[in-house]
Coordinates of C-alpha atoms in Angstrom, one line a residue:
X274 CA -33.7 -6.1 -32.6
X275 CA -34.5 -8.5 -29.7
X276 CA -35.4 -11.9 -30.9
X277 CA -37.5 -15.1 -28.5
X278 CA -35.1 -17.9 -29.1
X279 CA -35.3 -21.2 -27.9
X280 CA -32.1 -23.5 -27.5
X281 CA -30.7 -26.4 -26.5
X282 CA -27.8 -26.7 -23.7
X283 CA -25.9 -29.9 -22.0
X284 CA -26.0 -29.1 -18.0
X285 CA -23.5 -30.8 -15.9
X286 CA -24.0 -31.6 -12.0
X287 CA -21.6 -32.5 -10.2
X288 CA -22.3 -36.1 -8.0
X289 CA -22.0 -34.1 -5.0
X290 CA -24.6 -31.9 -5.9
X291 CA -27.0 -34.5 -6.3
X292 CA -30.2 -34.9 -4.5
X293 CA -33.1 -37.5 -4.8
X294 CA -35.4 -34.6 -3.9
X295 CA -36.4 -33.0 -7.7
X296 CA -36.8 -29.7 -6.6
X297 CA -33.1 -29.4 -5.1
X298 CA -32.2 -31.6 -8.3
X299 CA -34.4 -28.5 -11.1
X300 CA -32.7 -25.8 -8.6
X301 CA -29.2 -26.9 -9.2
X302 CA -30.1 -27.5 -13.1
X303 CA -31.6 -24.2 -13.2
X304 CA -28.5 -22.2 -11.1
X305 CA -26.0 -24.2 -13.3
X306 CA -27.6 -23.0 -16.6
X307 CA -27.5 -20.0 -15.7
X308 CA -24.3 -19.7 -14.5
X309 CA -23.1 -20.8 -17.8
X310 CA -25.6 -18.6 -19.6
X311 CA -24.3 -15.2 -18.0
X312 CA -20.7 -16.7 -19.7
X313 CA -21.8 -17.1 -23.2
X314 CA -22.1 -13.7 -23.8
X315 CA -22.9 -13.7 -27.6
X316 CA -23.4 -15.7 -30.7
X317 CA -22.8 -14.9 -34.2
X318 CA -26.3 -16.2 -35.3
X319 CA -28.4 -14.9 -32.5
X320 CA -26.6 -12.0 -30.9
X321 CA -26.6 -10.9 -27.3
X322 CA -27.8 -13.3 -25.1
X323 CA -29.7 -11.5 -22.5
X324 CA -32.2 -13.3 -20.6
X325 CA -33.2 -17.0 -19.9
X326 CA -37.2 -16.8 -20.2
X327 CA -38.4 -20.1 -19.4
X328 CA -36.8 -23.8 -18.9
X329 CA -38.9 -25.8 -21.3
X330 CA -37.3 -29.4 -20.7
X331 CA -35.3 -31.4 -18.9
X332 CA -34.0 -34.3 -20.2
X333 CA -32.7 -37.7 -19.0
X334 CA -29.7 -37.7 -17.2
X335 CA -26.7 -39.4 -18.4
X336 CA -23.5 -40.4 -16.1
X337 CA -20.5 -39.7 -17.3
X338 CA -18.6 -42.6 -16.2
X339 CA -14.9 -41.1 -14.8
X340 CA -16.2 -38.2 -12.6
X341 CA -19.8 -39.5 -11.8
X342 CA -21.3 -36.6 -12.4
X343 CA -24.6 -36.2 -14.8
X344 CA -25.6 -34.7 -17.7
X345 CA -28.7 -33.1 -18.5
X346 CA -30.0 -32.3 -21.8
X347 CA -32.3 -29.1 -21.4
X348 CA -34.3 -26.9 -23.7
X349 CA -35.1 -23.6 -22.7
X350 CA -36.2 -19.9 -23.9
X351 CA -34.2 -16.8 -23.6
X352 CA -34.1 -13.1 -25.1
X353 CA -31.2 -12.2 -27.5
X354 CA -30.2 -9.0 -29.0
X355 CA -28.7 -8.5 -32.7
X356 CA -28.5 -5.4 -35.1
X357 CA -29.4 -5.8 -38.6
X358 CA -27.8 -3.9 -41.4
X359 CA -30.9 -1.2 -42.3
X360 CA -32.0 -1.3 -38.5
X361 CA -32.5 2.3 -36.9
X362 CA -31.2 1.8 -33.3
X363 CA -29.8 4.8 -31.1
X364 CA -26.8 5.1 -29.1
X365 CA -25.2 7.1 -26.6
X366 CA -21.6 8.7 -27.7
X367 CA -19.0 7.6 -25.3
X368 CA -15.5 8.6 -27.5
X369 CA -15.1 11.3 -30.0
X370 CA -12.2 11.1 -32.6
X371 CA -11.0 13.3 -36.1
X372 CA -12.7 10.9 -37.6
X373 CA -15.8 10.1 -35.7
X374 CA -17.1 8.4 -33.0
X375 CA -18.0 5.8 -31.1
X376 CA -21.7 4.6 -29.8
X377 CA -22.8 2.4 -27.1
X378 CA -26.3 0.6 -28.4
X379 CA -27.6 -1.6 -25.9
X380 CA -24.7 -4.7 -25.2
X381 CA -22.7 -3.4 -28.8
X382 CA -20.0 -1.3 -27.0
X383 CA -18.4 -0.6 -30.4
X384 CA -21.1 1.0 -33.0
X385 CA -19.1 3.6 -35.1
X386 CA -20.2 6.6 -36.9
X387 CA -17.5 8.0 -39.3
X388 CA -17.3 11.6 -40.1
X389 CA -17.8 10.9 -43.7
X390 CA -21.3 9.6 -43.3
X391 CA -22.0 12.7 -40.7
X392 CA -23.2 15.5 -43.3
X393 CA -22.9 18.9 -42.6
X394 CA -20.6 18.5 -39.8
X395 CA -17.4 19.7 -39.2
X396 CA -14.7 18.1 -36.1
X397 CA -13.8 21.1 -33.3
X398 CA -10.8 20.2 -31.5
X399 CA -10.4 20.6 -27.9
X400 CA -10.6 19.6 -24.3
X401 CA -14.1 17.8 -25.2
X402 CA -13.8 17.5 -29.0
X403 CA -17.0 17.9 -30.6
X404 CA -18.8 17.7 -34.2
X405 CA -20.6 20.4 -34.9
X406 CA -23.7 21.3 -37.4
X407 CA -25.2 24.7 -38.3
X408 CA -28.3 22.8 -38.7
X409 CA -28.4 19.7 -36.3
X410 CA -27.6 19.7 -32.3
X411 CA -23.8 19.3 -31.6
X412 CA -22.3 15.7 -31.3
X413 CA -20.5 15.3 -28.7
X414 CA -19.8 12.6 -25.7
X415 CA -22.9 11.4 -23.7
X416 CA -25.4 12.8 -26.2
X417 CA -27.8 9.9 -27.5
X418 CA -28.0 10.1 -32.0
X419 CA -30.4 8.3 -33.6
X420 CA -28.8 5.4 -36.5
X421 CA -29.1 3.4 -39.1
X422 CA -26.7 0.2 -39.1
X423 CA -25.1 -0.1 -42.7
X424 CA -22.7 -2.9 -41.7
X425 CA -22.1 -5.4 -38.7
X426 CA -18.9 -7.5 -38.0
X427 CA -18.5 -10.8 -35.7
X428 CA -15.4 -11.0 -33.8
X429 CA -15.0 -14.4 -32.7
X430 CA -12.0 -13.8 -30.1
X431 CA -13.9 -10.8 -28.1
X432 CA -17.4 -12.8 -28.9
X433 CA -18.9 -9.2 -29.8
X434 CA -20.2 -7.2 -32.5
X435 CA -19.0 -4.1 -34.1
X436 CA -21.7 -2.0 -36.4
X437 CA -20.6 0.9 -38.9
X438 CA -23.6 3.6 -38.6
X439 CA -24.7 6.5 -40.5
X440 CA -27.0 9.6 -39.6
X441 CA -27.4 10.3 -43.5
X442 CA -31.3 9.9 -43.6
X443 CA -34.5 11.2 -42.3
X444 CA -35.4 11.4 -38.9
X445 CA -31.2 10.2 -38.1
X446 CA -29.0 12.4 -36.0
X447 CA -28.4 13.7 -32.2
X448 CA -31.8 13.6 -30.3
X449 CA -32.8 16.9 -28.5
X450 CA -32.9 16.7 -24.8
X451 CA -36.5 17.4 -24.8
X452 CA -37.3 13.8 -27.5

């Protein structure tokens, strides 16, 4: 689910970078937050963070008194991106094991669907292994399946999410090439 968050952030500038112009002064706030932005990566509370939206304010900036340079106080918008336990998302396949596989959904590089909540299909091993159904299309790597997230994990080191998915439902399971 993408969520409109709005948060705040300390920017430093440098003394050198320092201009009494305030255009050049909002450029190098604005370059600078999103420098560190694109670093972040992810929270645990609000996901993926995607996109800055807007740059809603700019504090007062305060010297710090060893290097000189300044600190800004900013608020600003962005996009984030987090899966919800109940949430139907859809992935693409991008590893197939015994015991299931592994979806890419959006930034979540590790969504996994186990065999044992795959009904009705059975593992074919091979060159390009493969779960097959007599009533469903085939599983297999690159196909997109339709989800729903029973469980999410935060991993602090990686700063990622893991989900544990299921195509037990209605409307779940490998989309057609024609959907």
């Amino acid at each position: 689910m993408f969520l409109k968050v709005q948060l705040p952030w300390n920017v430093v500038i440098p003394a050198e970078n320092l201009d009494t112009k305030g255009l050049v002064l909002q450029k190098s706030i604005i370059v600078r937050l999103l420098d560190e932005f694109a670093t972040k990566k992810a929270t645990k509370d609000l996901g993926y963070l995607l996109a800055v939206t807007t740059l809603d304010h700019i504090g007062e900036g305060k010297v710090r008194q060893h290097s000189g340079d300044v600190l800004f106080p900013v608020r600003f918008s962005c996009i984030s991106f987090k899966i919800f336990r109940g949430e139907i998302v859809e992935g693409v396949v991008h590893k197939v094991l015994k015991h299931g596989v592994f979806l890419k959904c959006g930034p979540i590089e590790n969504a996994y669907l186990s065999s044992l909540k795959m009904p009705g299909y059975t593992y074919t091993v091979g060159e390009n292994p493969v779960f097959h159904s007599d009533k469903q299309p085939t599983i297999e790597k690159n196909v997109v399946v339709r989800v729903i997230v029973i469980g999410t994990k935060w991993l602090e080191a990686e700063r990622e999410f893991q989900a544990l998915v299921s195509v037990d439902g209605d409307y779940l399971g490998p989309l057609d090439k024609e959907s």
